[in-house]
PDB file of C-alpha atoms in Angstrom:
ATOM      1  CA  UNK A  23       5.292  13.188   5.227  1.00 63.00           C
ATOM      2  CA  UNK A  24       4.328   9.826   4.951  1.00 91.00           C
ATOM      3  CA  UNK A  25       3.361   8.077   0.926  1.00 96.00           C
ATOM      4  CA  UNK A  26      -0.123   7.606   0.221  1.00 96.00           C
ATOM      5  CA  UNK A  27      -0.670   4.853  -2.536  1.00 98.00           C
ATOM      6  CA  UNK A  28      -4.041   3.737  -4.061  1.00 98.00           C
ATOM      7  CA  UNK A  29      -4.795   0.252  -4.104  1.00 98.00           C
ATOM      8  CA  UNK A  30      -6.665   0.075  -7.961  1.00 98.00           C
ATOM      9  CA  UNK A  31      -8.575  -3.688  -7.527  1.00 97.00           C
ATOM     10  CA  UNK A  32     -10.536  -2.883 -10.577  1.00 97.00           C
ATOM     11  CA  UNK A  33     -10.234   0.013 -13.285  1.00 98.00           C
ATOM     12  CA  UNK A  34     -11.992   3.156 -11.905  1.00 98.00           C
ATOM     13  CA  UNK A  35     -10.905   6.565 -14.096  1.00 98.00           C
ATOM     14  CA  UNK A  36     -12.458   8.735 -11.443  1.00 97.00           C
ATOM     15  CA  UNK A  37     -10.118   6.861  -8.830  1.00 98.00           C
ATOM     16  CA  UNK A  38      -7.162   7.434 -10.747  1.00 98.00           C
ATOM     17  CA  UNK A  39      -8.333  11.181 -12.020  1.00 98.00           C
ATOM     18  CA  UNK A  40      -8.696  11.869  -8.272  1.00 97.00           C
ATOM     19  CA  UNK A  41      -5.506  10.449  -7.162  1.00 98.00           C
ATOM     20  CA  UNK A  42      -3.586  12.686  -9.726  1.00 97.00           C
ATOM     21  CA  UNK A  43      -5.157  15.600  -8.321  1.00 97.00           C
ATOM     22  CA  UNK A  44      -4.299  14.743  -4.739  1.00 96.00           C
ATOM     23  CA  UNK A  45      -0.919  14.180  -5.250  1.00 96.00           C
ATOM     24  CA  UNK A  46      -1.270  10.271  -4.165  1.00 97.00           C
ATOM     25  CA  UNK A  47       2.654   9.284  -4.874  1.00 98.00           C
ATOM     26  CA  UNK A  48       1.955   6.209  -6.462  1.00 98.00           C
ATOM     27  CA  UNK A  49      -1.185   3.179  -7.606  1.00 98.00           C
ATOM     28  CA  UNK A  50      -0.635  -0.250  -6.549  1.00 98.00           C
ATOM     29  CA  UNK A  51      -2.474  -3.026  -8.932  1.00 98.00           C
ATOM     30  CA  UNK A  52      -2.527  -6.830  -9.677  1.00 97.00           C
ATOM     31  CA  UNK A  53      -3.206  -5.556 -12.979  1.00 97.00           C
ATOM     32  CA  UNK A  54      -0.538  -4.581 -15.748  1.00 97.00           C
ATOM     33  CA  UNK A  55      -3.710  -4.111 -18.255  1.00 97.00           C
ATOM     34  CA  UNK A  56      -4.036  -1.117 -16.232  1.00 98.00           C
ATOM     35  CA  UNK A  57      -0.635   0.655 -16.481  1.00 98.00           C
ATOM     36  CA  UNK A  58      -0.971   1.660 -19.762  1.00 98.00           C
ATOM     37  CA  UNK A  59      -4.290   3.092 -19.344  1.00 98.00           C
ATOM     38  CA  UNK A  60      -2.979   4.741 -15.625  1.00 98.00           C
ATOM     39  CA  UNK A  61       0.101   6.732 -17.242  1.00 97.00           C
ATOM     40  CA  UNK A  62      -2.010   7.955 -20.325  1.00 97.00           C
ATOM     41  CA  UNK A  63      -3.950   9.897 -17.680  1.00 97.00           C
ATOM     42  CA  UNK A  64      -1.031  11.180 -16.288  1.00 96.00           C
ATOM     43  CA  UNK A  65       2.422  11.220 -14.528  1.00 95.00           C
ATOM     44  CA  UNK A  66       2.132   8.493 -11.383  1.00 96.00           C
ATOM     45  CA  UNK A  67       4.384   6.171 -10.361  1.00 98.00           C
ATOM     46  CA  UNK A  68       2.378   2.260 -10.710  1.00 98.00           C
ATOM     47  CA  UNK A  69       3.276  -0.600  -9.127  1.00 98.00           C
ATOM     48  CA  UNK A  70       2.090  -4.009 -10.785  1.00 98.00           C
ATOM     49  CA  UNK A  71       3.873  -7.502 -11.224  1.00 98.00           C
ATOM     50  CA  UNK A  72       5.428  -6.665 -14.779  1.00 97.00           C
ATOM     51  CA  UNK A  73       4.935  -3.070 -16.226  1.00 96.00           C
ATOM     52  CA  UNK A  74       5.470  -1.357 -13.331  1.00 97.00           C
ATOM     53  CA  UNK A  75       7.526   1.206 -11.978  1.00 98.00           C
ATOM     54  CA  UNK A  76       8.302  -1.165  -9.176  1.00 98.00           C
ATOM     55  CA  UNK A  77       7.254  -4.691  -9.636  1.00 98.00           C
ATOM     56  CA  UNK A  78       5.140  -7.219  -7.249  1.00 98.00           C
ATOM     57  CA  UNK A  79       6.588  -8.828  -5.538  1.00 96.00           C
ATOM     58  CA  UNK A  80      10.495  -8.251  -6.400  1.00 97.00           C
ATOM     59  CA  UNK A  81      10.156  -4.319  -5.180  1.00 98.00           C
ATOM     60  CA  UNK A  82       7.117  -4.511  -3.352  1.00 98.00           C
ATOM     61  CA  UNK A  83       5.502  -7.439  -1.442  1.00 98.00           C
ATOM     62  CA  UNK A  84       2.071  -7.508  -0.004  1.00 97.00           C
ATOM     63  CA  UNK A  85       1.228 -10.234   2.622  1.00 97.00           C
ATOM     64  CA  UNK A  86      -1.365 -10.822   4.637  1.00 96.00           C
ATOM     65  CA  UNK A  87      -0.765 -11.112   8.572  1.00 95.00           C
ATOM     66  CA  UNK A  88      -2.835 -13.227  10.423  1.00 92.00           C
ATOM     67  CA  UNK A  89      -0.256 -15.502  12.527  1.00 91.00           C
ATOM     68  CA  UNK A  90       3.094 -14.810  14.087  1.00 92.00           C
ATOM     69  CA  UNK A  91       4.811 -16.868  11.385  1.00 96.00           C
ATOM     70  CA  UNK A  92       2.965 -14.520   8.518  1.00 96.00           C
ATOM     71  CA  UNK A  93       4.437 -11.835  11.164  1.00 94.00           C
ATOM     72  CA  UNK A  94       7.954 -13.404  10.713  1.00 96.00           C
ATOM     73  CA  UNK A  95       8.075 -13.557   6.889  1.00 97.00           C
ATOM     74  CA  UNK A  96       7.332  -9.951   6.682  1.00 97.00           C
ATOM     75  CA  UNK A  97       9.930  -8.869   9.101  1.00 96.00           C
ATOM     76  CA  UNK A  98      12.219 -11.468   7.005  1.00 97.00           C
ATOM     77  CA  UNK A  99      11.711  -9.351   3.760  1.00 98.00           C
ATOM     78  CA  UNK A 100      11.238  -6.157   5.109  1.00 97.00           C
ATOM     79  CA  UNK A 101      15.218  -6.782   5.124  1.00 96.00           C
ATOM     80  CA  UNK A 102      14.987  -6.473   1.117  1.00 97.00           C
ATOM     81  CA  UNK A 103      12.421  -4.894  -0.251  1.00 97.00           C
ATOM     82  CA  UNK A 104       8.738  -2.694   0.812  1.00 98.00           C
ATOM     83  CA  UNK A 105       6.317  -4.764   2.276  1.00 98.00           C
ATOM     84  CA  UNK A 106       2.233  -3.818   2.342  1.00 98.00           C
ATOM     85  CA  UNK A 107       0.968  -5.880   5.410  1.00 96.00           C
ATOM     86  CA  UNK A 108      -2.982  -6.509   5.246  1.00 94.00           C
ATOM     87  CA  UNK A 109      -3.721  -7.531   8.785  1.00 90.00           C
ATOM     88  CA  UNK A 110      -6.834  -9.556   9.557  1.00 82.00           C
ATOM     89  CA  UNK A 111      -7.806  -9.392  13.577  1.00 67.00           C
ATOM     90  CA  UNK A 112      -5.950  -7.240  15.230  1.00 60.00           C
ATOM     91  CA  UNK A 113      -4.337  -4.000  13.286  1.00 65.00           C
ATOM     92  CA  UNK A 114      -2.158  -2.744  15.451  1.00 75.00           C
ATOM     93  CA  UNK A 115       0.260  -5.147  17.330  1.00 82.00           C
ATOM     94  CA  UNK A 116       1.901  -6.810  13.879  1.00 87.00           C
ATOM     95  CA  UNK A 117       2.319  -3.409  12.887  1.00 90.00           C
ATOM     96  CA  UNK A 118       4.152  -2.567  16.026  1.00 90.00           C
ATOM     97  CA  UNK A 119       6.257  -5.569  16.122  1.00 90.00           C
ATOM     98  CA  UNK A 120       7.109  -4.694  12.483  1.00 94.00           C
ATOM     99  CA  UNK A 121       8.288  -1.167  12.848  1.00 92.00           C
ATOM    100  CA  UNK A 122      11.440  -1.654  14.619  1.00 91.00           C
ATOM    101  CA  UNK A 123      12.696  -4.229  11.950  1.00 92.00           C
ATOM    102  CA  UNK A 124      11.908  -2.070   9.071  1.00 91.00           C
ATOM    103  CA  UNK A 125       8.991   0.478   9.454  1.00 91.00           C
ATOM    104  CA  UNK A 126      11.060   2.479   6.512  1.00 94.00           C
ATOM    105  CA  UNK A 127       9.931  -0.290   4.098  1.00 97.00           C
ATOM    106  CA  UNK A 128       6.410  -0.870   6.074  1.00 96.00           C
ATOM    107  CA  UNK A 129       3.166   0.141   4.322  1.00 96.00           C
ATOM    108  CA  UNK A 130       0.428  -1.103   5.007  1.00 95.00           C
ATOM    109  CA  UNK A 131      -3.714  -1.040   3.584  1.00 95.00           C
ATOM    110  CA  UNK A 132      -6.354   1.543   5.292  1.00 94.00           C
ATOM    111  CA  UNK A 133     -10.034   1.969   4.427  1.00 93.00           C
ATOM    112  CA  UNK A 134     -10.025   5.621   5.280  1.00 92.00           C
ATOM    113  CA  UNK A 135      -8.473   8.697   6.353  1.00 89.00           C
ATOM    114  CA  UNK A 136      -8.657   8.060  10.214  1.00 90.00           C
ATOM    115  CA  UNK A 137      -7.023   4.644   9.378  1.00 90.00           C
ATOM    116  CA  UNK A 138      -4.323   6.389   7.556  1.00 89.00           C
ATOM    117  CA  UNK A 139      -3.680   8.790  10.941  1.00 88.00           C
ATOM    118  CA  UNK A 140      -3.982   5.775  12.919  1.00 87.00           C
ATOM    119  CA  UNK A 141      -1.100   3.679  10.822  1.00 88.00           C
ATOM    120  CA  UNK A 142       0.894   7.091  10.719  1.00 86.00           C
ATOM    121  CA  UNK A 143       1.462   7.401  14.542  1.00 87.00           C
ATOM    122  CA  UNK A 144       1.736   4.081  15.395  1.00 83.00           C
ATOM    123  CA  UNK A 145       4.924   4.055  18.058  1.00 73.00           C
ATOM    124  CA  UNK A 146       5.294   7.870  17.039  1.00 78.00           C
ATOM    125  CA  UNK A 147       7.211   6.669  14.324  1.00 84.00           C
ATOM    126  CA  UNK A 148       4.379   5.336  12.184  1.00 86.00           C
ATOM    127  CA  UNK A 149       4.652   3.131   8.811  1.00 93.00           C
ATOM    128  CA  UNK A 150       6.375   4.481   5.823  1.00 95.00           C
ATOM    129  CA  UNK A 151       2.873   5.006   3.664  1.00 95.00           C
ATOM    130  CA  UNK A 152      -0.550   3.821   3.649  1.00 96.00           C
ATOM    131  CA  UNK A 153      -2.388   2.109   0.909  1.00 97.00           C
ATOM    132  CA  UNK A 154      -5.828   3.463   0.326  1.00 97.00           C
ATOM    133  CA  UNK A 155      -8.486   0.793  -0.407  1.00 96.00           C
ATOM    134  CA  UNK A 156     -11.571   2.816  -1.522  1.00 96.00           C
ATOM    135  CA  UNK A 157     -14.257   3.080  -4.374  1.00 95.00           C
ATOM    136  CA  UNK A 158     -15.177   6.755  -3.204  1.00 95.00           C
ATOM    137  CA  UNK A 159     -12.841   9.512  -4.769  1.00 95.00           C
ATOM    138  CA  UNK A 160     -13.877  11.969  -2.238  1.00 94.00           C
ATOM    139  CA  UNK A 161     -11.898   9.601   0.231  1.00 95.00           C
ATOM    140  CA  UNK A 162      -8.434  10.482  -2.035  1.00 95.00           C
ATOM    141  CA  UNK A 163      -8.808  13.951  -1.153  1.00 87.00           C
ATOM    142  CA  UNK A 164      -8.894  13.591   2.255  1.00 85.00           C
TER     143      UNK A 164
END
């Protein structure tokens, strides 16, 4: 089974209620104002730059593909650590070219749950997790 992490841009209790329920396996924020507040609402695994469970970006490093040098970096510290790739044009190729060099490590962002079956299958072997990037719980659940 693949992980499913939230991506928490801004504080949302019903996002993070909803996640606990569905078993999401961990939140991903810029903010460590919100750890606190996350773990007082229950047991989840957060990842944010200092109070975190794993930190940004020594653990966990997000970048942004939108060149083949971005493309290189990634594959560079997929070697070390999880990478979350956002990609900007084209979704699948950097994804594919990632894979082989580390798709154990690979996560990367979806909108929805037909992104998150997309990401999964990708070269039958499909990314490690998916983050979620959503303001509607009812898209956790799913």
């Amino acid at each position: 089974m693949k992980e499913v992490w939230l991506h928490l841009a801004s504080w949302d209790k019903k996002l993070v209620t909803e996640s606990l329920e569905a078993g999401v396996d961990a939140i991903i924020t810029a903010s460590d104002e919100f750890v606190p507040r996350i773990k007082e609402l229950g047991r989840m695994a957060v990842i944010a730059p200092a109070q975190g469970d794993r930190k940004i970006p020594d653990d966990v490093e997000m970048i942004i593909i939108t060149n083949k040098d971005d493309e290189k970096r990634a594959a560079e510290a997929l070697k070390s650590r999880i990478v979350v790739a956002r990609t900007t044009d084209w979704n699948i190729i950097p994804l594919e070219n990632l894979i082989p060099r580390g798709g154990e490590r690979l996560y990367t962002f979806v909108r929805n749950s037909s992104d998150a079956k997309l990401a999964a299958g990708i070269m039958e072997k499909g990314v490690a997790g998916v983050v979620l990037e959503t303001d509607d719980p009812a898209e956790i659940g799913k």
